[in-house]
Short mmCIF file of C-alpha atoms and ligand atoms in Angstrom, two decimals:
data_model
loop_
_atom_site.label_atom_id
_atom_site.label_comp_id
_atom_site.label_asym_id
_atom_site.label_seq_id
_atom_site.Cartn_x
_atom_site.Cartn_y
_atom_site.Cartn_z
CA UNK A 41 74.42 23.43 14.02
CA UNK A 42 71.84 22.29 11.49
CA UNK A 43 68.13 22.25 12.12
CA UNK A 44 65.72 22.26 9.20
CA UNK A 45 63.23 25.06 8.66
CA UNK A 46 59.97 24.24 10.35
CA UNK A 47 61.73 22.18 13.03
CA UNK A 48 59.31 21.77 15.96
CA UNK A 49 60.71 23.41 19.08
CA UNK A 50 58.74 23.02 22.25
CA UNK A 51 57.91 21.00 25.30
CA UNK A 52 55.77 18.13 26.50
CA UNK A 53 53.59 17.39 29.51
CA UNK A 54 50.79 14.96 30.33
CA UNK A 55 47.29 15.63 31.62
CA UNK A 56 47.64 13.43 34.71
CA UNK A 57 50.83 15.17 35.85
CA UNK A 58 49.73 18.74 35.06
CA UNK A 59 46.00 19.30 35.21
CA UNK A 60 44.85 18.17 38.66
CA UNK A 61 41.04 18.57 38.93
CA UNK A 62 40.91 14.79 39.06
CA UNK A 63 37.16 14.62 39.70
CA UNK A 64 36.04 17.90 38.17
CA UNK A 65 33.39 18.38 35.48
CA UNK A 66 32.43 14.74 35.40
CA UNK A 67 35.89 13.12 35.25
CA UNK A 68 36.34 9.78 37.01
CA UNK A 69 39.70 8.31 38.18
CA UNK A 70 42.45 7.24 35.78
CA UNK A 71 44.92 4.50 36.65
CA UNK A 72 47.49 7.09 37.74
CA UNK A 73 45.03 8.73 40.16
CA UNK A 74 45.26 5.76 42.53
CA UNK A 75 49.06 5.63 42.67
CA UNK A 76 51.72 7.77 44.28
CA UNK A 77 54.19 7.38 41.45
CA UNK A 78 53.73 4.94 38.62
CA UNK A 79 56.62 2.75 39.76
CA UNK A 80 54.61 1.90 42.88
CA UNK A 81 53.05 -1.59 42.98
CA UNK A 82 50.39 -0.51 45.42
CA UNK A 83 47.30 1.00 43.80
CA UNK A 84 44.63 2.50 46.07
CA UNK A 85 41.98 -0.05 45.21
CA UNK A 86 40.62 -2.97 47.19
CA UNK A 87 38.32 -5.91 46.72
CA UNK A 88 34.84 -5.53 48.16
CA UNK A 89 33.49 -8.92 49.27
CA UNK A 90 29.87 -7.75 49.18
CA UNK A 91 29.84 -6.38 45.67
CA UNK A 92 32.43 -8.82 44.32
CA UNK A 93 34.25 -5.93 42.68
CA UNK A 94 37.28 -3.74 43.16
CA UNK A 95 36.54 -0.30 44.61
CA UNK A 96 38.52 2.87 45.21
CA UNK A 97 40.35 2.74 48.55
CA UNK A 98 43.04 5.43 48.71
CA UNK A 99 45.59 5.32 51.50
CA UNK A 100 44.81 8.30 53.80
CA UNK A 101 48.45 8.46 54.91
CA UNK A 102 49.66 9.24 51.38
CA UNK A 103 49.69 12.50 49.38
CA UNK A 104 48.26 11.86 45.90
CA UNK A 105 49.72 15.03 44.40
CA UNK A 106 48.38 14.35 40.92
CA UNK A 107 44.84 14.99 42.19
CA UNK A 108 45.52 18.72 42.13
CA UNK A 109 48.93 18.61 40.37
CA UNK A 110 49.93 22.15 39.35
CA UNK A 111 46.33 23.14 38.71
CA UNK A 112 46.83 23.28 34.96
CA UNK A 113 43.11 22.63 34.52
CA UNK A 114 42.47 26.20 35.63
CA UNK A 115 45.74 27.84 34.56
CA UNK A 116 46.56 26.52 31.10
CA UNK A 117 46.02 29.89 29.38
CA UNK A 118 48.63 31.66 31.53
CA UNK A 119 51.02 28.67 31.29
CA UNK A 120 50.73 28.41 27.52
CA UNK A 121 51.58 32.11 27.28
CA UNK A 122 54.76 31.42 29.23
CA UNK A 123 55.59 28.61 26.80
CA UNK A 124 54.94 30.86 23.80
CA UNK A 125 57.26 33.39 25.47
CA UNK A 126 60.15 30.99 24.77
CA UNK A 127 59.17 30.87 21.12
CA UNK A 128 57.65 27.38 21.20
CA UNK A 129 56.04 26.46 17.89
CA UNK A 130 54.79 23.11 19.23
CA UNK A 131 53.42 21.83 22.49
CA UNK A 132 52.61 18.29 23.55
CA UNK A 133 50.04 17.30 26.10
CA UNK A 134 47.59 14.44 26.47
CA UNK A 135 43.84 14.16 26.61
CA UNK A 136 42.76 12.48 29.84
CA UNK A 137 40.50 9.76 28.43
CA UNK A 138 38.42 9.97 31.62
CA UNK A 139 37.42 13.58 30.92
CA UNK A 140 35.83 12.49 27.65
CA UNK A 141 34.47 9.08 28.69
CA UNK A 142 34.63 9.19 32.50
CA UNK A 143 34.40 5.43 33.05
CA UNK A 144 35.50 4.53 29.55
CA UNK A 145 32.45 2.44 28.66
CA UNK A 146 29.77 5.14 28.23
CA UNK A 147 27.94 5.47 24.92
CA UNK A 148 28.07 9.27 24.86
CA UNK A 149 31.00 11.58 25.58
CA UNK A 150 31.13 14.15 28.35
CA UNK A 151 30.69 17.58 26.75
CA UNK A 152 32.48 19.40 29.57
CA UNK A 153 35.67 17.42 28.87
CA UNK A 154 35.46 18.06 25.15
CA UNK A 155 34.90 21.79 25.71
CA UNK A 156 37.95 21.94 28.00
CA UNK A 157 40.35 20.51 25.39
CA UNK A 158 38.68 22.48 22.60
CA UNK A 159 39.62 25.67 24.37
CA UNK A 160 43.11 24.47 25.29
CA UNK A 161 43.93 23.51 21.69
CA UNK A 162 42.49 26.80 20.39
CA UNK A 163 44.69 28.62 22.85
CA UNK A 164 47.78 26.76 21.55
CA UNK A 165 46.88 27.72 18.00
CA UNK A 166 46.26 31.36 18.93
CA UNK A 167 49.74 31.42 20.45
CA UNK A 168 51.35 29.89 17.36
CA UNK A 169 51.94 26.42 18.77
CA UNK A 170 51.20 23.20 16.91
CA UNK A 171 49.36 20.85 19.29
CA UNK A 172 50.97 17.39 19.50
CA UNK A 173 48.38 15.34 21.33
CA UNK A 174 48.81 12.01 23.10
CA UNK A 175 45.59 10.02 23.20
CA UNK A 176 46.65 7.94 26.20
CA UNK A 177 49.45 8.92 28.58
CA UNK A 178 49.02 6.39 31.43
CA UNK A 179 45.40 7.55 31.63
CA UNK A 180 43.21 4.52 31.05
CA UNK A 181 40.00 5.03 33.08
CA UNK A 182 40.32 2.95 36.24
CA UNK A 183 36.87 1.47 35.73
CA UNK A 184 38.09 -0.29 32.58
CA UNK A 185 40.64 -2.18 34.70
CA UNK A 186 38.47 -2.98 37.68
CA UNK A 187 35.47 -3.96 35.59
CA UNK A 188 37.04 -5.53 32.50
CA UNK A 189 40.65 -6.34 33.46
CA UNK A 190 41.90 -3.57 31.19
CA UNK A 191 43.80 -4.00 27.94
CA UNK A 192 44.10 -7.77 28.21
CA UNK A 193 40.39 -7.76 27.37
CA UNK A 194 39.61 -7.14 23.65
CA UNK A 195 36.51 -5.18 24.69
CA UNK A 196 38.88 -2.31 25.43
CA UNK A 197 39.48 -1.95 21.70
CA UNK A 198 35.80 -1.07 21.21
CA UNK A 199 35.83 1.52 23.99
CA UNK A 200 39.07 2.96 22.64
CA UNK A 201 37.66 3.19 19.11
CA UNK A 202 34.72 5.20 20.36
CA UNK A 203 37.01 7.50 22.31
CA UNK A 204 39.50 8.19 19.51
CA UNK A 205 36.75 8.64 16.93
CA UNK A 206 35.20 11.28 19.19
CA UNK A 207 38.57 13.05 19.51
CA UNK A 208 39.35 12.98 15.79
CA UNK A 209 35.89 14.29 14.91
CA UNK A 210 35.85 17.02 17.52
CA UNK A 211 39.44 18.27 17.34
CA UNK A 212 40.28 17.48 13.71
CA UNK A 213 40.41 21.15 12.73
CA UNK A 214 42.88 22.00 15.50
CA UNK A 215 45.13 18.96 15.88
CA UNK A 216 47.32 17.59 13.08
CA UNK A 217 49.73 15.46 15.11
CA UNK A 218 48.40 12.61 17.20
CA UNK A 219 50.32 10.11 19.32
CA UNK A 220 48.62 6.86 20.26
CA UNK A 221 49.87 5.20 23.49
CA UNK A 222 52.59 6.87 25.56
CA UNK A 223 55.50 4.47 26.17
CA UNK A 224 53.32 1.44 25.61
CA UNK A 225 56.50 -0.64 25.32
CA UNK A 226 56.90 -0.23 29.11
CA UNK A 227 54.01 -2.72 29.35
CA UNK A 228 56.09 -5.36 31.12
CA UNK A 229 57.80 -2.92 33.48
CA UNK A 230 54.64 -1.06 34.48
CA UNK A 231 51.66 -3.25 33.62
CA UNK A 232 49.15 -1.23 35.65
CA UNK A 233 49.73 2.14 33.99
CA UNK A 234 51.56 1.51 30.71
CA UNK A 235 49.70 -1.69 29.99
CA UNK A 236 46.47 -0.64 31.69
CA UNK A 237 45.95 -4.21 32.89
CA UNK A 238 44.84 -5.86 36.09
CA UNK A 239 44.18 -9.50 36.80
CA UNK A 240 40.83 -9.72 38.50
CA UNK A 241 41.07 -12.52 41.06
CA UNK A 242 37.73 -13.60 42.32
CA UNK A 243 38.14 -14.31 45.17
CA UNK A 244 41.25 -12.10 45.42
CA UNK A 245 44.55 -13.89 45.84
CA UNK A 246 45.98 -12.23 48.95
CA UNK A 247 49.38 -13.79 48.40
CA UNK A 248 49.90 -11.63 45.31
CA UNK A 249 50.10 -7.84 44.95
CA UNK A 250 46.78 -6.39 43.87
CA UNK A 251 48.14 -5.35 40.47
CA UNK A 252 49.98 -8.58 39.70
CA UNK A 253 49.31 -9.89 36.24
CA UNK A 254 50.10 -13.09 34.43
CA UNK A 255 52.33 -13.29 31.38
CA UNK A 256 49.31 -14.31 29.35
CA UNK A 257 47.57 -11.06 30.46
CA UNK A 258 50.58 -9.07 29.28
CA UNK A 259 50.66 -10.71 25.89
CA UNK A 260 46.91 -10.45 25.45
CA UNK A 261 47.28 -6.74 26.11
CA UNK A 262 50.13 -6.62 23.58
CA UNK A 263 47.88 -8.27 21.00
CA UNK A 264 45.06 -5.78 21.68
CA UNK A 265 47.39 -2.77 21.56
CA UNK A 266 48.65 -3.79 18.11
CA UNK A 267 45.12 -4.05 16.80
CA UNK A 268 44.00 -0.84 18.51
CA UNK A 269 47.00 1.10 17.20
CA UNK A 270 46.31 0.05 13.61
CA UNK A 271 42.63 0.88 13.99
CA UNK A 272 43.52 4.31 15.34
CA UNK A 273 45.65 5.08 12.29
CA UNK A 274 42.87 3.87 10.00
CA UNK A 275 40.12 5.88 11.72
CA UNK A 276 42.26 9.04 11.92
CA UNK A 277 43.03 8.96 8.20
CA UNK A 278 39.44 8.22 7.25
CA UNK A 279 38.20 11.19 9.26
CA UNK A 280 40.99 13.56 8.31
CA UNK A 281 43.39 12.42 5.56
CA UNK A 282 45.76 15.28 6.40
CA UNK A 283 46.41 14.36 9.99
CA UNK A 284 49.52 12.44 11.04
CA UNK A 285 49.50 9.65 13.59
CA UNK A 286 52.63 8.55 15.40
CA UNK A 287 53.46 5.88 17.91
CA UNK A 288 55.22 6.93 21.12
CA UNK A 289 57.77 4.57 22.62
CA UNK A 290 60.31 4.88 25.39
CA UNK A 291 63.57 4.53 23.48
CA UNK A 292 66.22 4.78 26.14
CA UNK A 293 66.59 1.03 25.64
CA UNK A 294 67.69 1.54 22.03
CA UNK A 295 70.98 2.76 23.48
CA UNK A 296 71.65 -0.55 25.23
CA UNK A 297 75.39 -1.13 24.95
CA UNK A 298 77.18 -4.47 25.40
CA UNK A 299 79.72 -4.26 28.23
CA UNK A 300 82.47 -5.55 25.93
CA UNK A 301 82.94 -7.40 22.66
CA UNK A 302 82.09 -10.80 24.08
CA UNK A 303 79.64 -12.12 21.44
CA UNK A 304 77.30 -13.28 24.19
CA UNK A 305 77.01 -9.69 25.41
CA UNK A 306 76.42 -8.36 21.90
CA UNK A 307 73.48 -10.76 21.62
CA UNK A 308 72.10 -9.75 25.03
CA UNK A 309 72.21 -6.08 23.98
CA UNK A 310 70.39 -6.89 20.74
CA UNK A 311 67.75 -8.84 22.62
CA UNK A 312 67.26 -5.96 25.05
CA UNK A 313 66.50 -3.68 22.10
CA UNK A 314 64.04 -6.18 20.64
CA UNK A 315 62.33 -7.02 23.91
CA UNK A 316 61.98 -3.43 25.04
CA UNK A 317 61.50 -1.35 21.91
CA UNK A 318 61.32 -3.14 18.58
CA UNK A 319 58.65 -5.62 19.62
CA UNK A 320 56.24 -2.68 19.44
CA UNK A 321 58.14 -0.55 16.92
CA UNK A 322 58.23 -3.28 14.24
CA UNK A 323 54.46 -3.85 14.11
CA UNK A 324 53.65 -0.13 14.44
CA UNK A 325 56.12 1.00 11.75
CA UNK A 326 56.78 -2.03 9.53
CA UNK A 327 53.35 -3.63 9.83
CA UNK A 328 54.73 -7.02 10.87
CA UNK A 329 54.48 -9.16 13.97
CA UNK A 330 58.17 -10.05 14.37
CA UNK A 331 59.14 -13.71 14.18
CA UNK A 332 61.64 -13.33 17.06
CA UNK A 333 58.61 -13.20 19.36
CA UNK A 334 57.71 -16.83 18.66
CA UNK A 335 60.60 -17.97 20.77
CA UNK A 336 59.71 -15.59 23.57
CA UNK A 337 56.09 -16.75 23.56
CA UNK A 338 57.25 -20.36 23.76
CA UNK A 339 59.52 -19.55 26.69
CA UNK A 340 56.81 -17.52 28.43
CA UNK A 341 54.37 -20.43 27.94
CA UNK A 342 51.72 -18.21 26.36
CA UNK A 343 49.56 -18.41 23.28
CA UNK A 344 49.33 -15.36 21.04
CA UNK A 345 47.43 -15.71 17.80
CA UNK A 346 46.53 -13.01 15.32
CA UNK A 347 43.72 -13.61 12.83
CA UNK A 348 44.35 -12.96 9.14
CA UNK A 349 42.15 -9.86 9.31
CA UNK A 350 44.18 -8.51 12.21
CA UNK A 351 47.47 -9.13 10.42
CA UNK A 352 46.14 -7.34 7.37
CA UNK A 353 44.99 -4.40 9.48
CA UNK A 354 48.41 -4.14 11.14
CA UNK A 355 50.14 -4.38 7.75
CA UNK A 356 47.98 -1.74 6.08
CA UNK A 357 47.81 0.86 8.84
CA UNK A 358 51.30 1.68 10.01
CA UNK A 359 52.07 5.01 11.66
CA UNK A 360 53.07 8.20 9.79
CA UNK A 361 55.94 9.06 12.11
CA UNK A 362 57.80 7.72 15.12
CA UNK A 363 57.92 9.69 18.36
CA UNK A 364 59.88 8.73 21.43
CA UNK A 365 61.32 9.60 24.81
CA UNK A 366 65.03 9.38 25.51
CA UNK A 367 66.58 9.90 28.94
CA UNK A 368 69.58 7.61 29.23
CA UNK A 369 71.54 4.67 27.90
CA UNK A 370 72.41 1.46 29.69
CA UNK A 371 75.10 -1.23 29.64
CA UNK A 372 74.38 -4.95 29.72
CA UNK A 373 76.14 -8.25 29.83
CA UNK A 374 74.99 -11.85 29.89
CA UNK A 375 73.57 -12.85 33.25
CA UNK A 376 72.95 -9.31 34.50
CA UNK A 377 69.43 -8.63 35.64
CA UNK A 378 68.11 -5.54 33.93
CA UNK A 379 66.03 -3.29 36.13
CA UNK A 380 64.06 -0.27 35.00
CA UNK A 381 62.33 2.93 35.96
CA UNK A 382 60.81 5.86 34.09
CA UNK A 383 64.24 6.65 32.60
CA UNK A 384 64.40 3.29 30.84
CA UNK A 385 66.48 0.19 31.56
CA UNK A 386 69.01 0.14 34.36
CA UNK A 387 72.01 -2.14 33.96
CA UNK A 388 75.75 -1.82 34.66
CA UNK A 389 77.37 1.61 35.29
CA UNK A 390 79.02 3.15 32.25
CA UNK A 391 82.49 4.48 33.20
CA UNK A 392 82.80 6.46 29.95
CA UNK A 393 79.96 8.88 30.64
CA UNK A 394 81.20 12.20 31.97
CA UNK A 395 77.96 13.55 33.43
CA UNK A 396 75.52 12.12 35.88
CA UNK A 397 72.42 14.06 36.98
CA UNK A 398 72.83 15.15 40.62
CA UNK A 399 71.46 13.36 43.69
CA UNK A 400 69.09 11.83 44.49
CA UNK A 401 68.00 10.49 41.08
CA UNK A 402 71.42 10.45 39.40
CA UNK A 403 70.24 9.29 36.01
CA UNK A 404 73.29 8.80 33.75
CA UNK A 405 73.55 11.46 31.05
CA UNK A 406 74.47 10.27 27.56
CA UNK A 407 73.88 12.87 24.84
CA UNK A 408 75.78 10.77 22.25
CA UNK A 409 73.29 8.03 22.98
CA UNK A 410 70.56 10.25 21.56
CA UNK A 411 72.45 10.56 18.26
CA UNK A 412 72.93 6.79 18.23
CA UNK A 413 69.23 6.22 19.01
CA UNK A 414 68.08 8.57 16.24
CA UNK A 415 70.32 6.79 13.74
CA UNK A 416 69.25 3.29 14.75
CA UNK A 417 65.55 4.20 14.61
CA UNK A 418 65.84 5.95 11.27
CA UNK A 419 67.84 3.10 9.71
CA UNK A 420 65.24 0.61 10.85
CA UNK A 421 62.00 2.47 10.11
CA UNK A 422 62.76 5.25 7.59
CA UNK A 423 60.06 7.37 9.13
CA UNK A 424 60.20 10.98 10.32
CA UNK A 425 61.29 11.03 13.95
CA UNK A 426 60.02 13.33 16.68
CA UNK A 427 61.70 13.56 20.07
CA UNK A 428 58.80 14.14 22.44
CA UNK A 429 60.59 13.67 25.78
CA UNK A 430 64.10 14.43 26.95
CA UNK A 431 65.03 16.38 30.04
CA UNK A 432 66.48 16.35 33.50
CA UNK A 433 64.74 16.38 36.88
CA UNK A 434 66.48 18.36 39.62
CA UNK A 435 65.76 19.17 43.25
CA UNK A 436 65.61 22.97 43.17
CA UNK A 437 64.76 25.94 45.38
CA UNK A 438 64.23 29.56 44.41
CA UNK A 439 67.17 31.80 45.31
CA UNK A 440 66.93 35.21 46.99
CA UNK A 441 66.20 36.81 43.59
CA UNK A 442 63.23 34.54 43.06
CA UNK A 443 64.88 32.55 40.28
CA UNK A 444 66.93 29.37 39.80
CA UNK A 445 70.36 29.13 38.15
CA UNK A 446 69.81 25.72 36.60
CA UNK A 447 73.15 25.48 34.82
CA UNK A 448 73.08 21.70 34.76
CA UNK A 449 69.79 21.72 32.85
CA UNK A 450 71.20 24.22 30.35
CA UNK A 451 74.26 22.04 29.82
CA UNK A 452 72.04 18.95 29.47
CA UNK A 453 69.86 20.52 26.78
CA UNK A 454 72.75 21.99 24.84
CA UNK A 455 74.59 18.68 24.72
CA UNK A 456 71.51 16.72 23.66
CA UNK A 457 70.58 19.25 21.00
CA UNK A 458 74.10 19.23 19.59
CA UNK A 459 73.70 15.51 19.11
CA UNK A 460 70.30 15.94 17.48
CA UNK A 461 71.97 18.29 15.03
CA UNK A 462 74.76 15.76 14.38
CA UNK A 463 72.17 13.06 13.75
CA UNK A 464 70.44 15.32 11.24
CA UNK A 465 73.79 15.74 9.51
CA UNK A 466 74.15 11.95 9.58
CA UNK A 467 71.02 11.94 7.40
CA UNK A 468 68.31 11.34 9.98
CA UNK A 469 64.94 12.96 9.33
CA UNK A 470 64.28 14.39 12.79
CA UNK A 471 61.40 16.85 12.81
CA UNK A 472 61.40 18.25 16.32
CA UNK A 473 62.52 18.34 19.93
CA UNK A 474 59.92 18.64 22.69
CA UNK A 475 61.62 18.96 26.05
CA UNK A 476 59.97 16.98 28.84
CA UNK A 477 58.33 19.05 31.56
CA UNK A 478 58.88 22.70 30.45
CA UNK A 479 56.86 23.66 33.51
CA UNK A 480 57.30 21.76 36.80
CA UNK A 481 54.76 18.94 37.03
CA UNK A 482 54.25 15.96 39.33
CA UNK A 483 56.92 13.34 38.66
CA UNK A 484 55.52 10.26 36.94
CA UNK A 485 57.85 7.76 38.58
CA UNK A 486 57.85 8.94 42.16
CA UNK A 487 54.71 11.08 42.37
CA UNK A 488 56.73 13.95 43.87
CA UNK A 489 56.85 17.69 43.17
CA UNK A 490 60.45 17.78 44.32
CA UNK A 491 61.69 16.32 41.04
CA UNK A 492 61.48 19.37 38.79
CA UNK A 493 62.11 19.49 35.04
CA UNK A 494 60.72 22.95 34.27
CA UNK A 495 61.99 26.12 32.70
CA UNK A 496 59.17 27.49 34.79
CA UNK A 497 59.12 26.78 38.53
CA UNK A 498 55.85 26.06 40.32
CA UNK A 499 55.52 26.77 44.03
CA UNK A 500 54.23 23.42 45.25
CA UNK A 501 55.90 20.85 47.48
CA UNK A 502 55.82 17.17 48.33
CA UNK A 503 53.50 17.63 51.30
CA UNK A 504 51.01 19.37 49.01
CA UNK A 505 51.42 22.95 50.24
CA UNK A 506 52.39 25.89 48.00
CA UNK A 507 50.92 28.96 46.33
CA UNK A 508 51.16 27.45 42.82
CA UNK A 509 52.78 30.68 41.71
CA UNK A 510 54.96 30.39 38.57
CA UNK A 511 58.56 31.77 38.35
CA UNK A 512 61.05 31.70 35.50
CA UNK A 513 64.34 29.78 35.77
CA UNK A 514 67.57 30.67 33.96
CA UNK A 515 67.14 27.82 31.45
CA UNK A 516 63.99 29.58 30.16
CA UNK A 517 66.13 32.33 28.63
CA UNK A 518 68.73 29.94 27.22
CA UNK A 519 66.16 27.70 25.56
CA UNK A 520 64.52 30.81 24.11
CA UNK A 521 67.86 31.91 22.57
CA UNK A 522 68.41 28.47 21.07
CA UNK A 523 64.92 28.44 19.57
CA UNK A 524 65.19 31.99 18.25
CA UNK A 525 68.41 31.12 16.41
CA UNK A 526 66.90 27.82 15.16
CA UNK A 527 69.75 26.07 16.92
CA UNK A 528 72.57 28.21 15.50
CA UNK A 529 73.20 29.50 19.03
CA UNK A 530 74.48 26.06 20.02
CA UNK A 531 77.70 26.51 18.05
C1 BGP B 199 58.44 9.24 31.09
C2 BGP B 199 56.98 9.59 31.14
C3 BGP B 199 56.67 10.99 31.59
C4 BGP B 199 57.69 11.63 32.50
C5 BGP B 199 59.12 11.18 32.31
C6 BGP B 199 60.06 11.52 33.44
O1 BGP B 199 58.61 7.88 31.24
O2 BGP B 199 56.34 9.44 29.88
O3 BGP B 199 55.35 11.02 32.01
O4 BGP B 199 57.29 11.99 33.73
O5 BGP B 199 59.21 9.80 32.08
O6 BGP B 199 59.92 10.62 34.49
P1 BGP B 199 59.83 11.04 35.99
O7 BGP B 199 58.68 11.99 36.09
O8 BGP B 199 59.61 9.78 36.74
O9 BGP B 199 61.12 11.69 36.32
#
């Protein structure tokens, strides 16, 4: 099994699923703080007639587990040591924007938030791990949605610029790898968190869900994300020419297979790739606004216009590398309605896949699809690729020995890594594999603790109880062996 020297081996988490401390040291709510699971269409906010504004109104009957999560805010030093114990040489997490600019529109940053990440990134370096830092992982400050309508408003670009400039200046000596917007291409599937948008109805339209947005809002947000991404690359390189900035897209939809060789189905599969991945990947990596969007804009009845300056910015400031999540593949045919969740697109069942993750989530497992995805992305963009999410969530309990025999997870990782190695032999420049959720965190999609991805178990449950004690699962030792042999142990 071939993995180049210097291959990044590690894991990935996100602030909102790991840290907890949702209102500590000055932080104000993020978009995820008002949801139990990002697939929910029911944010805990409500319109206040008197003030004429949205305000926080959490549902007292619900457990918002992300508010305390797995208490990473207070335990990151011990957790990072556990990660280093597996031999990680890289670790991905995000900065919660709301720790640095609590409401997003302040002029000055919050020093307590900066000091927190300063210490966390120093700790990673002390332990020999390269920090890979996401600037926004579903963590737009809630105030920017309720006050400004979020990313459909170009004002967000100004607030974002101030935030990223602060991060690049403060952490430039510790962080070389930056990711801009986590899975921003899920904008249409999850407009509230991935798009960070909200239509402000004044007076509120009670016939529509509170987070419903118009197609024009979506495309305005798309426009603003393209500009903001290019500006981020520009600012990062001006401040520190040695740093590398990558985009981060959910790429399960790259492995969208036509159900058969009916030409109509081949076209539907191609369109699914464009509409779910390439429409962001092409501007971020190739510096173009793809012409296939003109048709979609016509059909959506929206107007999207880029100025010449914006087009030049997008052309001149493409990303240095491409990072992505991959969980599954899907099968499509003409006329089938594609659904979606945090795994990617959901279409027709694929009878050729041998494994399916166990109940209750049952995401289809397609390791060959990762090889295919790596090849397609490399052929299209010719940029270094970094896998920053891949993993399996299981419902697990500690056994009488205080551990977990997570054989399915071991099998899952081995099969996916074998396909990464094959893709490298195919000629793909893949620089690393960061497993999603190396320590149990709150599930993004469902907001549960029960869905566990970790090599390290955390004693916390769906109803919120638990000691938060950490225990090591069997997969911890297997991943360590793989890393120590630089992948040779996969033979
Ligand atoms: C991705 C998100 C992650 C993560 C993962 C697994 O879409 O970027 O935040 O949680 O999916 O999803 P889930 O937690 O819903 O199983």
